[in-house]
Amino acid sequence: MAGVFELTDQAKRELEKLDPEIQRRVRKKLAQFFAAEDPMVFAKSLTNVPPATHRFRVWKLRAKFFRKEGVFYITSVKFRDKVYRRF
């Protein structure tokens, strides 16, 4: 059961701000995750970060996402030191 994923507008903007080499790395890794039989084996759960419920680790970045009706919606792609900040 390979997964289907979509980037939200916010995630697209965050990804476009990154260096092109890093963008390529992120897209390649996400494609690997979603080509797997069960992408959730690579995910870690999150607490109190709505709407995201899980995250993937891609190098020094974190891709936060939630799953709805079989589609994975990536809400944010940021460096680890910035992704969990609330303010």
PDB file of N, CA, C and O in Angstrom, residues 7 10-18 22 26 30 49 55-65 74-87:
ATOM      1  N   LEU A   7       1.581  18.367  -0.659  1.00  0.00           N
ATOM      2  CA  LEU A   7       2.138  19.445   0.142  1.00  0.00           C
ATOM      3  C   LEU A   7       1.095  20.550   0.276  1.00  0.00           C
ATOM      4  O   LEU A   7       0.469  20.936  -0.712  1.00  0.00           O
ATOM      5  N   GLN A  10       1.576  26.113   2.618  1.00  0.00           N
ATOM      6  CA  GLN A  10       2.621  26.519   3.556  1.00  0.00           C
ATOM      7  C   GLN A  10       3.861  25.660   3.368  1.00  0.00           C
ATOM      8  O   GLN A  10       4.978  26.176   3.332  1.00  0.00           O
ATOM      9  N   ALA A  11       3.689  24.354   3.255  1.00  0.00           N
ATOM     10  CA  ALA A  11       4.822  23.453   3.073  1.00  0.00           C
ATOM     11  C   ALA A  11       5.544  23.739   1.753  1.00  0.00           C
ATOM     12  O   ALA A  11       6.773  23.693   1.690  1.00  0.00           O
ATOM     13  N   LYS A  12       4.792  24.065   0.706  1.00  0.00           N
ATOM     14  CA  LYS A  12       5.413  24.413  -0.580  1.00  0.00           C
ATOM     15  C   LYS A  12       6.273  25.657  -0.445  1.00  0.00           C
ATOM     16  O   LYS A  12       7.391  25.712  -0.952  1.00  0.00           O
ATOM     17  N   ARG A  13       5.749  26.673   0.250  1.00  0.00           N
ATOM     18  CA  ARG A  13       6.515  27.915   0.441  1.00  0.00           C
ATOM     19  C   ARG A  13       7.784  27.652   1.245  1.00  0.00           C
ATOM     20  O   ARG A  13       8.852  28.176   0.917  1.00  0.00           O
ATOM     21  N   GLU A  14       7.662  26.858   2.300  1.00  0.00           N
ATOM     22  CA  GLU A  14       8.836  26.554   3.127  1.00  0.00           C
ATOM     23  C   GLU A  14       9.881  25.781   2.333  1.00  0.00           C
ATOM     24  O   GLU A  14      11.078  26.047   2.453  1.00  0.00           O
ATOM     25  N   LEU A  15       9.436  24.856   1.516  1.00  0.00           N
ATOM     26  CA  LEU A  15      10.360  24.060   0.708  1.00  0.00           C
ATOM     27  C   LEU A  15      11.051  24.930  -0.340  1.00  0.00           C
ATOM     28  O   LEU A  15      12.250  24.776  -0.582  1.00  0.00           O
ATOM     29  N   GLU A  16      10.328  25.855  -0.945  1.00  0.00           N
ATOM     30  CA  GLU A  16      10.911  26.733  -1.966  1.00  0.00           C
ATOM     31  C   GLU A  16      11.973  27.667  -1.397  1.00  0.00           C
ATOM     32  O   GLU A  16      12.858  28.109  -2.121  1.00  0.00           O
ATOM     33  N   LYS A  17      11.899  27.963  -0.108  1.00  0.00           N
ATOM     34  CA  LYS A  17      12.889  28.834   0.520  1.00  0.00           C
ATOM     35  C   LYS A  17      14.228  28.139   0.742  1.00  0.00           C
ATOM     36  O   LYS A  17      15.235  28.798   0.968  1.00  0.00           O
ATOM     37  N   LEU A  18      14.216  26.820   0.692  1.00  0.00           N
ATOM     38  CA  LEU A  18      15.440  26.054   0.943  1.00  0.00           C
ATOM     39  C   LEU A  18      16.334  26.025  -0.291  1.00  0.00           C
ATOM     40  O   LEU A  18      15.876  26.247  -1.417  1.00  0.00           O
ATOM     41  N   ILE A  22      18.983  20.941  -1.213  1.00  0.00           N
ATOM     42  CA  ILE A  22      18.212  20.436  -0.076  1.00  0.00           C
ATOM     43  C   ILE A  22      16.799  20.095  -0.520  1.00  0.00           C
ATOM     44  O   ILE A  22      16.235  19.081  -0.103  1.00  0.00           O
ATOM     45  N   VAL A  26      15.028  16.468  -0.066  1.00  0.00           N
ATOM     46  CA  VAL A  26      13.746  16.281   0.634  1.00  0.00           C
ATOM     47  C   VAL A  26      12.749  15.556  -0.263  1.00  0.00           C
ATOM     48  O   VAL A  26      12.107  14.585   0.154  1.00  0.00           O
ATOM     49  N   LEU A  30      11.128  11.894   0.545  1.00  0.00           N
ATOM     50  CA  LEU A  30       9.675  11.734   0.680  1.00  0.00           C
ATOM     51  C   LEU A  30       9.156  10.706  -0.324  1.00  0.00           C
ATOM     52  O   LEU A  30       8.292   9.888   0.009  1.00  0.00           O
ATOM     53  N   VAL A  49       0.606  19.392  18.304  1.00  0.00           N
ATOM     54  CA  VAL A  49       1.077  20.195  17.175  1.00  0.00           C
ATOM     55  C   VAL A  49       0.031  20.124  16.063  1.00  0.00           C
ATOM     56  O   VAL A  49       0.318  19.695  14.964  1.00  0.00           O
ATOM     57  N   ARG A  55       5.501  12.986  12.004  1.00  0.00           N
ATOM     58  CA  ARG A  55       6.567  13.645  11.275  1.00  0.00           C
ATOM     59  C   ARG A  55       7.519  12.616  10.690  1.00  0.00           C
ATOM     60  O   ARG A  55       7.646  11.501  11.187  1.00  0.00           O
ATOM     61  N   PHE A  56       8.175  13.011   9.593  1.00  0.00           N
ATOM     62  CA  PHE A  56       9.252  12.242   8.990  1.00  0.00           C
ATOM     63  C   PHE A  56      10.548  12.993   9.220  1.00  0.00           C
ATOM     64  O   PHE A  56      10.556  14.230   9.214  1.00  0.00           O
ATOM     65  N   ARG A  57      11.617  12.275   9.387  1.00  0.00           N
ATOM     66  CA  ARG A  57      12.933  12.889   9.509  1.00  0.00           C
ATOM     67  C   ARG A  57      13.616  12.804   8.156  1.00  0.00           C
ATOM     68  O   ARG A  57      13.766  11.723   7.599  1.00  0.00           O
ATOM     69  N   VAL A  58      14.048  13.945   7.637  1.00  0.00           N
ATOM     70  CA  VAL A  58      14.766  14.009   6.366  1.00  0.00           C
ATOM     71  C   VAL A  58      16.017  14.837   6.619  1.00  0.00           C
ATOM     72  O   VAL A  58      15.955  16.063   6.670  1.00  0.00           O
ATOM     73  N   TRP A  59      17.124  14.169   6.812  1.00  0.00           N
ATOM     74  CA  TRP A  59      18.395  14.823   7.094  1.00  0.00           C
ATOM     75  C   TRP A  59      18.222  15.660   8.347  1.00  0.00           C
ATOM     76  O   TRP A  59      17.860  15.126   9.378  1.00  0.00           O
ATOM     77  N   LYS A  60      18.466  16.976   8.309  1.00  0.00           N
ATOM     78  CA  LYS A  60      18.294  17.842   9.478  1.00  0.00           C
ATOM     79  C   LYS A  60      16.925  18.506   9.499  1.00  0.00           C
ATOM     80  O   LYS A  60      16.670  19.393  10.296  1.00  0.00           O
ATOM     81  N   LEU A  61      16.059  18.075   8.619  1.00  0.00           N
ATOM     82  CA  LEU A  61      14.727  18.665   8.497  1.00  0.00           C
ATOM     83  C   LEU A  61      13.666  17.726   9.048  1.00  0.00           C
ATOM     84  O   LEU A  61      13.879  16.513   9.144  1.00  0.00           O
ATOM     85  N   ARG A  62      12.503  18.306   9.351  1.00  0.00           N
ATOM     86  CA  ARG A  62      11.358  17.521   9.771  1.00  0.00           C
ATOM     87  C   ARG A  62      10.181  17.896   8.871  1.00  0.00           C
ATOM     88  O   ARG A  62       9.927  19.079   8.638  1.00  0.00           O
ATOM     89  N   ALA A  63       9.491  16.892   8.395  1.00  0.00           N
ATOM     90  CA  ALA A  63       8.293  17.098   7.580  1.00  0.00           C
ATOM     91  C   ALA A  63       7.097  16.652   8.419  1.00  0.00           C
ATOM     92  O   ALA A  63       6.906  15.462   8.660  1.00  0.00           O
ATOM     93  N   LYS A  64       6.311  17.623   8.887  1.00  0.00           N
ATOM     94  CA  LYS A  64       5.135  17.310   9.701  1.00  0.00           C
ATOM     95  C   LYS A  64       3.962  17.032   8.770  1.00  0.00           C
ATOM     96  O   LYS A  64       3.822  17.669   7.732  1.00  0.00           O
ATOM     97  N   PHE A  65       3.119  16.068   9.161  1.00  0.00           N
ATOM     98  CA  PHE A  65       1.990  15.715   8.305  1.00  0.00           C
ATOM     99  C   PHE A  65       0.842  15.137   9.103  1.00  0.00           C
ATOM    100  O   PHE A  65       0.980  14.790  10.275  1.00  0.00           O
ATOM    101  N   ILE A  74       1.311  16.964   3.922  1.00  0.00           N
ATOM    102  CA  ILE A  74       2.499  17.501   4.576  1.00  0.00           C
ATOM    103  C   ILE A  74       2.239  18.971   4.847  1.00  0.00           C
ATOM    104  O   ILE A  74       2.004  19.753   3.921  1.00  0.00           O
ATOM    105  N   THR A  75       2.278  19.345   6.125  1.00  0.00           N
ATOM    106  CA  THR A  75       1.915  20.701   6.525  1.00  0.00           C
ATOM    107  C   THR A  75       3.113  21.617   6.704  1.00  0.00           C
ATOM    108  O   THR A  75       2.962  22.832   6.629  1.00  0.00           O
ATOM    109  N   SER A  76       4.286  21.050   6.953  1.00  0.00           N
ATOM    110  CA  SER A  76       5.444  21.887   7.224  1.00  0.00           C
ATOM    111  C   SER A  76       6.724  21.121   6.927  1.00  0.00           C
ATOM    112  O   SER A  76       6.809  19.914   7.186  1.00  0.00           O
ATOM    113  N   VAL A  77       7.722  21.829   6.383  1.00  0.00           N
ATOM    114  CA  VAL A  77       9.055  21.268   6.155  1.00  0.00           C
ATOM    115  C   VAL A  77      10.041  22.311   6.652  1.00  0.00           C
ATOM    116  O   VAL A  77      10.229  23.347   6.022  1.00  0.00           O
ATOM    117  N   LYS A  78      10.625  22.048   7.824  1.00  0.00           N
ATOM    118  CA  LYS A  78      11.548  23.004   8.432  1.00  0.00           C
ATOM    119  C   LYS A  78      12.726  22.272   9.065  1.00  0.00           C
ATOM    120  O   LYS A  78      12.657  21.079   9.338  1.00  0.00           O
ATOM    121  N   PHE A  79      13.771  23.047   9.348  1.00  0.00           N
ATOM    122  CA  PHE A  79      14.899  22.494  10.071  1.00  0.00           C
ATOM    123  C   PHE A  79      14.458  22.154  11.492  1.00  0.00           C
ATOM    124  O   PHE A  79      13.564  22.792  12.051  1.00  0.00           O
ATOM    125  N   ARG A  80      15.089  21.154  12.058  1.00  0.00           N
ATOM    126  CA  ARG A  80      14.704  20.632  13.356  1.00  0.00           C
ATOM    127  C   ARG A  80      14.660  21.717  14.436  1.00  0.00           C
ATOM    128  O   ARG A  80      13.757  21.755  15.251  1.00  0.00           O
ATOM    129  N   ASP A  81      15.631  22.623  14.445  1.00  0.00           N
ATOM    130  CA  ASP A  81      15.683  23.636  15.494  1.00  0.00           C
ATOM    131  C   ASP A  81      14.556  24.666  15.395  1.00  0.00           C
ATOM    132  O   ASP A  81      14.309  25.407  16.335  1.00  0.00           O
ATOM    133  N   LYS A  82      13.850  24.713  14.271  1.00  0.00           N
ATOM    134  CA  LYS A  82      12.773  25.696  14.111  1.00  0.00           C
ATOM    135  C   LYS A  82      11.379  25.072  14.051  1.00  0.00           C
ATOM    136  O   LYS A  82      10.386  25.752  14.287  1.00  0.00           O
ATOM    137  N   VAL A  83      11.287  23.810  13.757  1.00  0.00           N
ATOM    138  CA  VAL A  83       9.989  23.195  13.493  1.00  0.00           C
ATOM    139  C   VAL A  83       9.086  23.099  14.726  1.00  0.00           C
ATOM    140  O   VAL A  83       7.881  23.205  14.608  1.00  0.00           O
ATOM    141  N   TYR A  84       9.655  22.947  15.903  1.00  0.00           N
ATOM    142  CA  TYR A  84       8.821  22.732  17.094  1.00  0.00           C
ATOM    143  C   TYR A  84       8.582  24.001  17.885  1.00  0.00           C
ATOM    144  O   TYR A  84       7.921  23.969  18.915  1.00  0.00           O
ATOM    145  N   ARG A  85       9.090  25.134  17.433  1.00  0.00           N
ATOM    146  CA  ARG A  85       8.873  26.403  18.144  1.00  0.00           C
ATOM    147  C   ARG A  85       7.428  26.820  18.042  1.00  0.00           C
ATOM    148  O   ARG A  85       6.813  26.730  16.993  1.00  0.00           O
ATOM    149  N   ARG A  86       6.890  27.314  19.121  1.00  0.00           N
ATOM    150  CA  ARG A  86       5.484  27.724  19.143  1.00  0.00           C
ATOM    151  C   ARG A  86       5.309  29.212  18.842  1.00  0.00           C
ATOM    152  O   ARG A  86       4.283  29.640  18.431  1.00  0.00           O
ATOM    153  N   PHE A  87       6.316  30.031  19.092  1.00  0.00           N
ATOM    154  CA  PHE A  87       6.160  31.478  18.899  1.00  0.00           C
ATOM    155  C   PHE A  87       6.875  31.899  17.664  1.00  0.00           C
ATOM    156  O   PHE A  87       7.860  31.548  17.286  1.00  0.00           O
TER     157      PHE A  87
END
